[in-house]
PDB file of C-alpha atoms and ligand atoms in Angstrom:
ATOM      1  CA  MET P   1     159.112 134.390 108.382  1.00 92.00           C
ATOM      2  CA  ILE P   2     157.160 137.614 109.616  1.00 96.00           C
ATOM      3  CA  THR P   3     154.168 136.278 111.809  1.00 97.00           C
ATOM      4  CA  VAL P   4     151.593 138.972 111.793  1.00 98.00           C
ATOM      5  CA  THR P   5     148.343 139.365 114.373  1.00 98.00           C
ATOM      6  CA  GLN P   6     145.630 141.555 115.123  1.00 98.00           C
ATOM      7  CA  ALA P   7     143.616 142.269 118.277  1.00 98.00           C
ATOM      8  CA  HIS P   8     141.458 144.894 119.539  1.00 97.00           C
ATOM      9  CA  PRO P   9     140.562 147.152 122.498  1.00 96.00           C
ATOM     10  CA  ASN P  10     138.396 146.422 125.149  1.00 97.00           C
ATOM     11  CA  ILE P  11     136.132 148.300 127.465  1.00 97.00           C
ATOM     12  CA  ALA P  12     134.861 147.215 130.720  1.00 98.00           C
ATOM     13  CA  LEU P  13     131.299 147.328 131.743  1.00 98.00           C
ATOM     14  CA  VAL P  14     132.223 146.295 135.240  1.00 98.00           C
ATOM     15  CA  LYS P  15     135.430 147.891 135.852  1.00 98.00           C
ATOM     16  CA  TYR P  16     138.403 146.596 137.310  1.00 98.00           C
ATOM     17  CA  TRP P  17     140.541 149.194 139.631  1.00 98.00           C
ATOM     18  CA  GLY P  18     143.448 147.484 141.723  1.00 98.00           C
ATOM     19  CA  LYS P  19     145.311 144.344 142.011  1.00 98.00           C
ATOM     20  CA  ALA P  20     145.117 141.704 144.540  1.00 97.00           C
ATOM     21  CA  PRO P  21     148.251 141.974 146.781  1.00 95.00           C
ATOM     22  CA  GLY P  22     150.945 139.233 145.806  1.00 93.00           C
ATOM     23  CA  PRO P  23     152.483 138.251 142.411  1.00 93.00           C
ATOM     24  CA  GLY P  24     151.020 137.740 138.943  1.00 95.00           C
ATOM     25  CA  ASN P  25     148.737 140.879 138.893  1.00 96.00           C
ATOM     26  CA  VAL P  26     145.835 139.559 139.597  1.00 97.00           C
ATOM     27  CA  PRO P  27     143.336 141.741 139.706  1.00 98.00           C
ATOM     28  CA  ALA P  28     141.454 142.393 143.312  1.00 98.00           C
ATOM     29  CA  THR P  29     137.980 142.087 141.691  1.00 98.00           C
ATOM     30  CA  PRO P  30     136.040 140.501 138.746  1.00 98.00           C
ATOM     31  CA  SER P  31     135.580 142.292 135.607  1.00 98.00           C
ATOM     32  CA  LEU P  32     133.123 142.454 132.689  1.00 98.00           C
ATOM     33  CA  SER P  33     134.364 143.886 129.314  1.00 98.00           C
ATOM     34  CA  ILE P  34     132.825 143.833 125.679  1.00 98.00           C
ATOM     35  CA  THR P  35     135.847 143.974 122.934  1.00 98.00           C
ATOM     36  CA  LEU P  36     135.767 146.266 119.744  1.00 97.00           C
ATOM     37  CA  ASP P  37     135.952 145.641 116.328  1.00 96.00           C
ATOM     38  CA  THR P  38     137.020 148.726 113.894  1.00 94.00           C
ATOM     39  CA  LEU P  39     139.787 150.130 116.628  1.00 95.00           C
ATOM     40  CA  SER P  40     143.101 147.435 116.571  1.00 96.00           C
ATOM     41  CA  THR P  41     146.587 147.124 117.211  1.00 96.00           C
ATOM     42  CA  THR P  42     148.734 144.673 114.565  1.00 97.00           C
ATOM     43  CA  THR P  43     151.883 143.193 115.522  1.00 98.00           C
ATOM     44  CA  GLU P  44     154.370 141.768 113.494  1.00 98.00           C
ATOM     45  CA  VAL P  45     157.174 139.705 115.120  1.00 98.00           C
ATOM     46  CA  GLU P  46     160.029 138.122 113.213  1.00 97.00           C
ATOM     47  CA  ASP P  47     163.204 136.691 114.457  1.00 97.00           C
ATOM     48  CA  ALA P  48     166.155 139.098 114.720  1.00 97.00           C
ATOM     49  CA  ALA P  49     169.960 139.664 116.207  1.00 97.00           C
ATOM     50  CA  ARG P  50     168.367 141.563 119.482  1.00 97.00           C
ATOM     51  CA  ASP P  51     165.091 142.086 120.771  1.00 97.00           C
ATOM     52  CA  THR P  52     163.195 145.687 119.596  1.00 98.00           C
ATOM     53  CA  PHE P  53     159.744 147.056 120.063  1.00 98.00           C
ATOM     54  CA  VAL P  54     159.017 149.655 117.771  1.00 98.00           C
ATOM     55  CA  LEU P  55     155.347 150.987 118.761  1.00 95.00           C
ATOM     56  CA  ASP P  56     153.536 153.142 115.780  1.00 94.00           C
ATOM     57  CA  GLY P  57     156.568 153.884 113.721  1.00 95.00           C
ATOM     58  CA  ALA P  58     159.297 154.675 116.861  1.00 96.00           C
ATOM     59  CA  LEU P  59     162.141 152.470 118.338  1.00 97.00           C
ATOM     60  CA  VAL P  60     160.718 152.440 122.190  1.00 96.00           C
ATOM     61  CA  ALA P  61     162.471 150.767 125.276  1.00 96.00           C
ATOM     62  CA  ASP P  62     159.044 149.330 126.763  1.00 94.00           C
ATOM     63  CA  ARG P  63     159.618 147.759 130.551  1.00 95.00           C
ATOM     64  CA  LYS P  64     156.468 146.143 130.227  1.00 95.00           C
ATOM     65  CA  VAL P  65     157.532 144.268 127.186  1.00 97.00           C
ATOM     66  CA  GLU P  66     160.297 143.759 128.286  1.00 97.00           C
ATOM     67  CA  ASP P  67     159.187 142.197 131.613  1.00 97.00           C
ATOM     68  CA  CYS P  68     156.238 140.282 129.427  1.00 97.00           C
ATOM     69  CA  LEU P  69     159.357 138.782 127.103  1.00 98.00           C
ATOM     70  CA  ALA P  70     160.840 137.447 130.046  1.00 98.00           C
ATOM     71  CA  ARG P  71     158.668 135.929 131.661  1.00 97.00           C
ATOM     72  CA  LEU P  72     157.921 133.731 128.566  1.00 97.00           C
ATOM     73  CA  ARG P  73     161.626 132.881 128.155  1.00 97.00           C
ATOM     74  CA  LYS P  74     161.292 131.681 131.904  1.00 97.00           C
ATOM     75  CA  ARG P  75     159.238 128.917 130.289  1.00 96.00           C
ATOM     76  CA  TRP P  76     160.209 128.680 126.552  1.00 97.00           C
ATOM     77  CA  ASP P  77     163.638 129.206 124.468  1.00 96.00           C
ATOM     78  CA  ILE P  78     162.321 132.019 122.394  1.00 97.00           C
ATOM     79  CA  PRO P  79     164.754 133.640 120.421  1.00 97.00           C
ATOM     80  CA  PRO P  80     165.422 137.313 120.050  1.00 98.00           C
ATOM     81  CA  LEU P  81     162.535 139.027 118.557  1.00 98.00           C
ATOM     82  CA  ALA P  82     162.064 142.014 116.691  1.00 98.00           C
ATOM     83  CA  ILE P  83     158.496 143.520 117.246  1.00 98.00           C
ATOM     84  CA  ARG P  84     156.334 146.042 115.673  1.00 98.00           C
ATOM     85  CA  SER P  85     152.877 146.977 116.792  1.00 97.00           C
ATOM     86  CA  ALA P  86     150.953 149.473 115.789  1.00 96.00           C
ATOM     87  CA  ASN P  87     147.707 151.048 116.718  1.00 94.00           C
ATOM     88  CA  ASN P  88     144.841 152.056 114.542  1.00 92.00           C
ATOM     89  CA  PHE P  89     143.802 154.933 117.022  1.00 83.00           C
ATOM     90  CA  PRO P  90     145.451 157.137 119.910  1.00 70.00           C
ATOM     91  CA  THR P  91     147.888 155.325 122.322  1.00 65.00           C
ATOM     92  CA  ALA P  92     147.621 155.068 126.062  1.00 54.00           C
ATOM     93  CA  ALA P  93     144.574 157.809 125.990  1.00 58.00           C
ATOM     94  CA  GLY P  94     142.056 155.775 127.912  1.00 64.00           C
ATOM     95  CA  LEU P  95     141.477 153.592 125.145  1.00 75.00           C
ATOM     96  CA  ALA P  96     142.708 150.398 126.419  1.00 72.00           C
ATOM     97  CA  SER P  97     145.807 150.485 123.804  1.00 80.00           C
ATOM     98  CA  SER P  98     147.747 148.301 126.610  1.00 89.00           C
ATOM     99  CA  ALA P  99     144.816 145.619 126.270  1.00 95.00           C
ATOM    100  CA  SER P 100     144.956 145.421 122.583  1.00 97.00           C
ATOM    101  CA  GLY P 101     148.831 145.704 122.328  1.00 96.00           C
ATOM    102  CA  PHE P 102     149.465 142.762 124.779  1.00 98.00           C
ATOM    103  CA  ALA P 103     146.939 140.266 123.420  1.00 98.00           C
ATOM    104  CA  ALA P 104     148.320 140.990 120.254  1.00 98.00           C
ATOM    105  CA  LEU P 105     152.116 140.424 121.331  1.00 98.00           C
ATOM    106  CA  ILE P 106     151.751 137.377 123.375  1.00 98.00           C
ATOM    107  CA  THR P 107     149.371 135.813 120.447  1.00 98.00           C
ATOM    108  CA  ALA P 108     152.013 136.795 117.866  1.00 98.00           C
ATOM    109  CA  VAL P 109     155.014 135.103 119.851  1.00 98.00           C
ATOM    110  CA  ASP P 110     152.823 132.160 120.491  1.00 98.00           C
ATOM    111  CA  ALA P 111     152.361 131.618 117.071  1.00 98.00           C
ATOM    112  CA  HIS P 112     155.682 132.390 115.893  1.00 98.00           C
ATOM    113  CA  CYS P 113     157.228 130.636 118.255  1.00 97.00           C
ATOM    114  CA  ALA P 114     155.145 127.636 117.930  1.00 97.00           C
ATOM    115  CA  LEU P 115     154.235 127.332 121.694  1.00 97.00           C
ATOM    116  CA  ASN P 116     151.223 125.918 120.918  1.00 97.00           C
ATOM    117  CA  MET P 117     149.609 127.858 123.881  1.00 98.00           C
ATOM    118  CA  THR P 118     145.861 127.410 124.799  1.00 98.00           C
ATOM    119  CA  ALA P 119     143.538 130.753 124.390  1.00 98.00           C
ATOM    120  CA  GLU P 120     143.444 130.409 128.520  1.00 98.00           C
ATOM    121  CA  GLU P 121     147.159 130.593 128.700  1.00 98.00           C
ATOM    122  CA  ARG P 122     147.643 133.408 126.047  1.00 98.00           C
ATOM    123  CA  SER P 123     145.102 135.319 128.470  1.00 98.00           C
ATOM    124  CA  ASP P 124     147.020 134.028 131.504  1.00 98.00           C
ATOM    125  CA  HIS P 125     150.204 135.509 130.018  1.00 97.00           C
ATOM    126  CA  ALA P 126     148.348 138.822 128.954  1.00 98.00           C
ATOM    127  CA  ARG P 127     147.214 139.622 132.148  1.00 98.00           C
ATOM    128  CA  GLN P 128     150.594 139.495 133.816  1.00 97.00           C
ATOM    129  CA  ALA P 129     151.467 142.468 131.739  1.00 96.00           C
ATOM    130  CA  SER P 130     148.553 144.507 131.416  1.00 95.00           C
ATOM    131  CA  GLY P 131     145.218 143.477 133.606  1.00 96.00           C
ATOM    132  CA  SER P 132     142.684 144.169 130.644  1.00 97.00           C
ATOM    133  CA  ALA P 133     144.510 142.387 128.065  1.00 98.00           C
ATOM    134  CA  ALA P 134     143.577 139.117 129.352  1.00 98.00           C
ATOM    135  CA  ARG P 135     139.538 140.344 128.319  1.00 98.00           C
ATOM    136  CA  SER P 136     140.881 141.087 124.989  1.00 98.00           C
ATOM    137  CA  VAL P 137     142.161 137.763 124.057  1.00 98.00           C
ATOM    138  CA  PHE P 138     138.641 136.977 123.458  1.00 98.00           C
ATOM    139  CA  GLY P 139     135.710 138.326 121.413  1.00 98.00           C
ATOM    140  CA  GLY P 140     132.154 139.301 122.438  1.00 98.00           C
ATOM    141  CA  PHE P 141     131.615 139.841 125.918  1.00 98.00           C
ATOM    142  CA  VAL P 142     134.365 139.072 128.033  1.00 98.00           C
ATOM    143  CA  ALA P 143     134.527 137.909 131.904  1.00 98.00           C
ATOM    144  CA  LEU P 144     137.665 138.052 134.085  1.00 98.00           C
ATOM    145  CA  GLN P 145     137.171 136.132 137.347  1.00 98.00           C
ATOM    146  CA  GLY P 146     139.149 134.198 139.936  1.00 97.00           C
ATOM    147  CA  PRO P 147     140.431 131.304 140.926  1.00 97.00           C
ATOM    148  CA  HIS P 148     141.710 131.125 137.317  1.00 97.00           C
ATOM    149  CA  TRP P 149     142.045 134.961 136.582  1.00 98.00           C
ATOM    150  CA  HIS P 150     142.061 134.347 132.479  1.00 97.00           C
ATOM    151  CA  GLY P 151     139.318 135.518 130.291  1.00 98.00           C
ATOM    152  CA  GLU P 152     136.006 133.772 129.271  1.00 98.00           C
ATOM    153  CA  THR P 153     133.506 134.614 126.549  1.00 98.00           C
ATOM    154  CA  VAL P 154     129.876 135.010 128.084  1.00 98.00           C
ATOM    155  CA  LEU P 155     128.452 136.182 124.945  1.00 98.00           C
ATOM    156  CA  ASP P 156     130.098 135.920 121.444  1.00 98.00           C
ATOM    157  CA  ALA P 157     129.993 139.280 119.389  1.00 97.00           C
ATOM    158  CA  HIS P 158     127.407 137.828 117.092  1.00 97.00           C
ATOM    159  CA  GLU P 159     124.926 136.957 119.932  1.00 98.00           C
ATOM    160  CA  TRP P 160     124.160 140.585 120.802  1.00 98.00           C
ATOM    161  CA  PRO P 161     125.347 143.483 118.427  1.00 97.00           C
ATOM    162  CA  LEU P 162     125.806 146.432 120.400  1.00 98.00           C
ATOM    163  CA  ARG P 163     127.272 150.085 118.975  1.00 98.00           C
ATOM    164  CA  VAL P 164     129.902 151.960 120.448  1.00 98.00           C
ATOM    165  CA  VAL P 165     130.446 155.620 119.918  1.00 98.00           C
ATOM    166  CA  ILE P 166     133.968 156.846 120.994  1.00 96.00           C
ATOM    167  CA  ALA P 167     133.987 160.751 121.388  1.00 96.00           C
ATOM    168  CA  ILE P 168     137.338 161.481 121.528  1.00 93.00           C
ATOM    169  CA  ALA P 169     137.671 164.820 123.931  1.00 93.00           C
ATOM    170  CA  GLU P 170     141.767 164.620 124.133  1.00 86.00           C
ATOM    171  CA  THR P 171     144.102 162.990 121.848  1.00 75.00           C
ATOM    172  CA  GLU P 172     147.432 163.465 124.278  1.00 74.00           C
ATOM    173  CA  ARG P 173     149.046 160.646 126.817  1.00 68.00           C
ATOM    174  CA  LYS P 174     147.484 160.234 130.167  1.00 61.00           C
ATOM    175  CA  ALA P 175     148.749 161.677 132.714  1.00 72.00           C
ATOM    176  CA  VAL P 176     148.807 159.176 135.543  1.00 88.00           C
ATOM    177  CA  SER P 177     149.023 155.612 134.488  1.00 88.00           C
ATOM    178  CA  SER P 178     146.605 152.603 135.376  1.00 91.00           C
ATOM    179  CA  SER P 179     148.648 150.773 137.160  1.00 92.00           C
ATOM    180  CA  GLU P 180     150.138 153.840 139.441  1.00 95.00           C
ATOM    181  CA  GLY P 181     146.564 154.642 139.856  1.00 97.00           C
ATOM    182  CA  MET P 182     145.390 151.469 140.834  1.00 97.00           C
ATOM    183  CA  ARG P 183     148.112 151.809 143.759  1.00 97.00           C
ATOM    184  CA  ARG P 184     147.258 155.137 144.467  1.00 98.00           C
ATOM    185  CA  SER P 185     143.592 154.722 145.080  1.00 98.00           C
ATOM    186  CA  ALA P 186     144.522 151.221 147.206  1.00 98.00           C
ATOM    187  CA  ASP P 187     146.894 153.467 149.314  1.00 98.00           C
ATOM    188  CA  THR P 188     144.830 156.689 149.688  1.00 98.00           C
ATOM    189  CA  SER P 189     141.140 156.587 149.032  1.00 98.00           C
ATOM    190  CA  PRO P 190     138.734 155.983 151.839  1.00 98.00           C
ATOM    191  CA  TYR P 191     136.277 154.483 149.508  1.00 98.00           C
ATOM    192  CA  TYR P 192     138.873 151.504 148.548  1.00 98.00           C
ATOM    193  CA  PRO P 193     137.389 148.812 150.920  1.00 98.00           C
ATOM    194  CA  ALA P 194     133.635 149.713 149.569  1.00 98.00           C
ATOM    195  CA  TRP P 195     134.946 149.559 146.017  1.00 98.00           C
ATOM    196  CA  ILE P 196     136.156 146.012 146.355  1.00 98.00           C
ATOM    197  CA  ASP P 197     133.260 144.827 148.325  1.00 97.00           C
ATOM    198  CA  THR P 198     131.000 145.890 146.330  1.00 98.00           C
ATOM    199  CA  THR P 199     132.064 145.458 142.867  1.00 98.00           C
ATOM    200  CA  ARG P 200     131.992 141.505 143.141  1.00 97.00           C
ATOM    201  CA  ASN P 201     128.302 141.856 143.515  1.00 97.00           C
ATOM    202  CA  ASP P 202     128.072 144.088 140.638  1.00 98.00           C
ATOM    203  CA  PHE P 203     129.747 141.435 138.290  1.00 98.00           C
ATOM    204  CA  VAL P 204     127.193 138.808 139.803  1.00 98.00           C
ATOM    205  CA  ALA P 205     124.479 141.048 138.583  1.00 98.00           C
ATOM    206  CA  ALA P 206     125.917 141.715 135.163  1.00 98.00           C
ATOM    207  CA  LEU P 207     126.337 138.444 133.970  1.00 98.00           C
ATOM    208  CA  PRO P 208     122.618 137.562 133.859  1.00 98.00           C
ATOM    209  CA  LEU P 209     121.850 140.909 132.539  1.00 98.00           C
ATOM    210  CA  VAL P 210     124.531 140.303 129.567  1.00 98.00           C
ATOM    211  CA  ARG P 211     122.890 136.951 129.046  1.00 98.00           C
ATOM    212  CA  ALA P 212     119.399 137.828 128.757  1.00 98.00           C
ATOM    213  CA  ARG P 213     119.688 141.269 126.726  1.00 98.00           C
ATOM    214  CA  ASP P 214     118.732 142.948 129.298  1.00 98.00           C
ATOM    215  CA  PHE P 215     120.254 146.930 127.599  1.00 98.00           C
ATOM    216  CA  ALA P 216     118.192 149.247 130.277  1.00 98.00           C
ATOM    217  CA  GLY P 217     119.407 146.787 132.969  1.00 98.00           C
ATOM    218  CA  LEU P 218     122.741 146.610 131.967  1.00 98.00           C
ATOM    219  CA  ALA P 219     122.973 150.815 130.992  1.00 98.00           C
ATOM    220  CA  GLU P 220     122.439 151.102 134.773  1.00 98.00           C
ATOM    221  CA  LEU P 221     124.567 148.809 135.803  1.00 98.00           C
ATOM    222  CA  SER P 222     127.125 149.905 133.956  1.00 98.00           C
ATOM    223  CA  GLU P 223     126.859 153.071 134.585  1.00 98.00           C
ATOM    224  CA  SER P 224     127.142 152.657 137.902  1.00 98.00           C
ATOM    225  CA  SER P 225     130.476 150.836 137.987  1.00 98.00           C
ATOM    226  CA  CYS P 226     131.627 153.458 135.495  1.00 98.00           C
ATOM    227  CA  LEU P 227     130.875 156.057 138.018  1.00 98.00           C
ATOM    228  CA  LYS P 228     131.582 154.522 140.929  1.00 98.00           C
ATOM    229  CA  MET P 229     135.524 153.733 139.887  1.00 98.00           C
ATOM    230  CA  HIS P 230     135.546 157.566 138.783  1.00 98.00           C
ATOM    231  CA  GLY P 231     134.449 158.357 142.477  1.00 98.00           C
ATOM    232  CA  LEU P 232     137.213 156.327 143.676  1.00 98.00           C
ATOM    233  CA  MET P 233     139.899 157.892 141.317  1.00 98.00           C
ATOM    234  CA  LEU P 234     138.307 161.289 142.532  1.00 98.00           C
ATOM    235  CA  SER P 235     139.128 160.528 146.180  1.00 98.00           C
ATOM    236  CA  SER P 236     142.534 159.166 145.544  1.00 98.00           C
ATOM    237  CA  ARG P 237     144.997 161.750 147.325  1.00 98.00           C
ATOM    238  CA  PRO P 238     146.468 162.939 144.935  1.00 97.00           C
ATOM    239  CA  GLY P 239     142.578 162.900 142.998  1.00 97.00           C
ATOM    240  CA  LEU P 240     142.905 161.083 140.210  1.00 97.00           C
ATOM    241  CA  LEU P 241     140.846 163.351 137.488  1.00 95.00           C
ATOM    242  CA  TYR P 242     140.523 162.428 134.117  1.00 94.00           C
ATOM    243  CA  TRP P 243     138.049 163.821 132.481  1.00 95.00           C
ATOM    244  CA  ASN P 244     138.195 166.823 131.185  1.00 95.00           C
ATOM    245  CA  ALA P 245     134.946 169.605 130.245  1.00 97.00           C
ATOM    246  CA  ALA P 246     134.386 167.512 126.786  1.00 97.00           C
ATOM    247  CA  THR P 247     134.224 164.570 128.953  1.00 97.00           C
ATOM    248  CA  MET P 248     131.106 165.658 131.172  1.00 98.00           C
ATOM    249  CA  THR P 249     129.753 167.536 128.125  1.00 98.00           C
ATOM    250  CA  CYS P 250     129.046 164.258 126.833  1.00 98.00           C
ATOM    251  CA  MET P 251     128.019 162.386 129.980  1.00 98.00           C
ATOM    252  CA  HIS P 252     125.122 165.086 130.110  1.00 98.00           C
ATOM    253  CA  ARG P 253     124.155 164.720 126.439  1.00 98.00           C
ATOM    254  CA  ILE P 254     124.060 160.791 126.710  1.00 98.00           C
ATOM    255  CA  ARG P 255     122.070 160.614 130.488  1.00 98.00           C
ATOM    256  CA  ARG P 256     119.431 163.104 128.542  1.00 98.00           C
ATOM    257  CA  MET P 257     119.157 161.195 125.598  1.00 98.00           C
ATOM    258  CA  ARG P 258     118.357 157.645 127.533  1.00 98.00           C
ATOM    259  CA  LEU P 259     116.078 159.738 129.528  1.00 97.00           C
ATOM    260  CA  ASP P 260     114.246 160.826 126.190  1.00 97.00           C
ATOM    261  CA  GLY P 261     114.076 156.960 125.725  1.00 97.00           C
ATOM    262  CA  LEU P 262     117.235 156.611 123.184  1.00 98.00           C
ATOM    263  CA  PRO P 263     118.704 153.316 124.300  1.00 98.00           C
ATOM    264  CA  VAL P 264     122.253 154.453 125.172  1.00 98.00           C
ATOM    265  CA  PHE P 265     124.739 154.757 128.123  1.00 98.00           C
ATOM    266  CA  PHE P 266     128.164 156.125 128.774  1.00 98.00           C
ATOM    267  CA  THR P 267     131.180 154.594 130.291  1.00 98.00           C
ATOM    268  CA  ILE P 268     134.679 156.180 131.080  1.00 96.00           C
ATOM    269  CA  ASP P 269     138.170 154.733 131.768  1.00 94.00           C
ATOM    270  CA  ALA P 270     141.717 156.303 132.711  1.00 91.00           C
ATOM    271  CA  GLY P 271     141.542 158.888 130.161  1.00 89.00           C
ATOM    272  CA  PRO P 272     138.710 161.925 128.970  1.00 93.00           C
ATOM    273  CA  GLN P 273     137.294 159.551 126.016  1.00 93.00           C
ATOM    274  CA  VAL P 274     133.621 158.863 126.242  1.00 97.00           C
ATOM    275  CA  LYS P 275     132.580 155.743 124.913  1.00 98.00           C
ATOM    276  CA  ALA P 276     128.610 155.828 124.372  1.00 98.00           C
ATOM    277  CA  VAL P 277     126.907 151.822 123.998  1.00 98.00           C
ATOM    278  CA  CYS P 278     123.958 151.606 122.352  1.00 98.00           C
ATOM    279  CA  LEU P 279     121.722 149.340 120.212  1.00 98.00           C
ATOM    280  CA  PRO P 280     121.876 149.876 116.477  1.00 98.00           C
ATOM    281  CA  GLU P 281     118.785 151.668 115.986  1.00 98.00           C
ATOM    282  CA  ALA P 282     120.019 154.410 118.058  1.00 98.00           C
ATOM    283  CA  GLU P 283     123.897 154.998 116.848  1.00 98.00           C
ATOM    284  CA  GLN P 284     123.089 157.318 114.071  1.00 98.00           C
ATOM    285  CA  THR P 285     121.275 159.553 116.806  1.00 98.00           C
ATOM    286  CA  VAL P 286     124.148 159.442 119.326  1.00 98.00           C
ATOM    287  CA  VAL P 287     126.942 160.226 116.276  1.00 98.00           C
ATOM    288  CA  GLU P 288     125.121 163.416 115.516  1.00 98.00           C
ATOM    289  CA  ALA P 289     124.527 164.626 118.692  1.00 98.00           C
ATOM    290  CA  LEU P 290     128.255 163.581 120.246  1.00 98.00           C
ATOM    291  CA  SER P 291     129.915 164.838 116.968  1.00 98.00           C
ATOM    292  CA  SER P 292     128.416 168.431 117.527  1.00 97.00           C
ATOM    293  CA  LEU P 293     129.937 168.733 121.268  1.00 98.00           C
ATOM    294  CA  GLU P 294     132.231 170.966 122.030  1.00 96.00           C
ATOM    295  CA  GLY P 295     135.398 169.984 122.976  1.00 96.00           C
ATOM    296  CA  VAL P 296     134.363 166.853 121.080  1.00 96.00           C
ATOM    297  CA  GLN P 297     137.635 166.317 118.413  1.00 93.00           C
ATOM    298  CA  ARG P 298     135.953 162.993 116.173  1.00 92.00           C
ATOM    299  CA  VAL P 299     134.378 160.104 116.663  1.00 95.00           C
ATOM    300  CA  LEU P 300     134.861 156.747 116.417  1.00 93.00           C
ATOM    301  CA  THR P 301     132.447 153.760 116.007  1.00 96.00           C
ATOM    302  CA  ALA P 302     132.322 150.434 116.537  1.00 97.00           C
ATOM    303  CA  GLY P 303     130.981 147.092 117.022  1.00 98.00           C
ATOM    304  CA  ILE P 304     131.673 143.939 119.088  1.00 98.00           C
ATOM    305  CA  GLY P 305     134.913 142.262 117.849  1.00 97.00           C
ATOM    306  CA  GLN P 306     136.535 139.005 117.887  1.00 98.00           C
ATOM    307  CA  GLY P 307     139.672 137.831 120.425  1.00 98.00           C
ATOM    308  CA  ALA P 308     143.247 138.335 119.262  1.00 98.00           C
ATOM    309  CA  ARG P 309     144.215 136.043 116.407  1.00 98.00           C
ATOM    310  CA  LEU P 310     146.594 135.279 113.529  1.00 97.00           C
ATOM    311  CA  LEU P 311     146.682 136.982 110.252  1.00 96.00           C
ATOM    312  CA  ASP P 312     148.491 135.840 107.188  1.00 74.00           C
ATOM    313  CA  SER P 313     151.402 137.593 106.078  1.00 62.00           C
ATOM    314  CA  GLY P 314     149.253 139.730 103.959  1.00 55.00           C
ATOM    315  CA  GLY P 315     147.384 141.159 106.927  1.00 57.00           C
ATOM    316  CA  LYS P 316     144.604 139.017 106.025  1.00 58.00           C
ATOM    317  CA  PRO P 317     142.316 137.046 108.675  1.00 61.00           C
TER     318      PRO P 317
HETATM  319  O1  PMV V   1     144.693 147.128 132.717  1.00 57.18           O
HETATM  320  P1  PMV V   1     144.866 148.428 132.871  1.00 57.18           P
HETATM  321  O2  PMV V   1     146.196 148.795 133.673  1.00 57.18           O
HETATM  322  O3  PMV V   1     144.804 148.772 131.211  1.00 57.18           O
HETATM  323  O4  PMV V   1     143.590 149.039 133.584  1.00 57.18           O
HETATM  324  C1  PMV V   1     142.058 149.104 132.898  1.00 57.18           C
HETATM  325  C2  PMV V   1     141.373 149.667 134.078  1.00 57.18           C
HETATM  326  C3  PMV V   1     140.306 150.248 133.109  1.00 57.18           C
HETATM  327  O5  PMV V   1     140.350 150.446 131.779  1.00 57.18           O
HETATM  328  C4  PMV V   1     139.893 152.117 134.149  1.00 57.18           C
HETATM  329  C5  PMV V   1     138.866 149.663 133.792  1.00 57.18           C
HETATM  330  C6  PMV V   1     139.177 148.276 132.858  1.00 57.18           C
HETATM  331  O6  PMV V   1     138.652 147.317 133.872  1.00 57.18           O
HETATM  332  O7  PMV V   1     139.615 147.940 132.089  1.00 57.18           O
END
């Protein structure tokens, strides 16, 4: 029997960058994200003679996947598994492929081996592999906060159907992984304590803005969280510079469109891609504007999507 699942990347509107000391891959601060719909990871699992992991058609040895299976096997009797995972978007280039990847993987192993985990338990296991993966288990607007540190939906996807226009500024894998980058920022940036102190307040302030569908308020807060995270990254030693020239061009263009009255804001993660979050009526203008900029290789669009879920063996939900 083959079990097939699908999960989507998410992008944080209040960012997570830094881990709490101790085990469990617990974030140092809460975060808030939106799960996307058109970008996806599809994962198949079946019994095998030994564990194998194939990512986008290539057999790979992935330490995080091995550790994730080892954690599950501490609690459950899980046979050797052949795992095949495929992304319909660039892997490890700041588009949260680890988030959708681990959300899809945990959901697949749970269903395949009939572990009967709750969504909260899947989110908890996904978080231990990749912090942001905890959020991709859920759909819509998702909060990740203590003391439990599993994701929870704040608004469902249909309750505020924002659009996201993604400008692909580079398709290479990123130079410094987020785990390594977070360690570096915590160890070396003089801004790290201020980041930790202020991010909790940003998270608390963002929740009512989302519930009230206050786009202007969320735009201001979310851009500020993004720029503050990149300020932290830049102030680490050696500095973490995830942007390229096209990233910067997109940011200026998006700022200009908002000043001109268009409901759009940007957010950027550990890679050069720019995600422009907008109201539906602004989407076409944003697509045209970003597509025409120098250095933008292509533009993808997405809406707000569902959490990780089981597909039937024909690949349908
Ligand atoms: O959980 P990770 O290791 O993929 O780190 C996520 C870090 C950012 O994407 C930059 C921010 C976030 O909250 O998603």
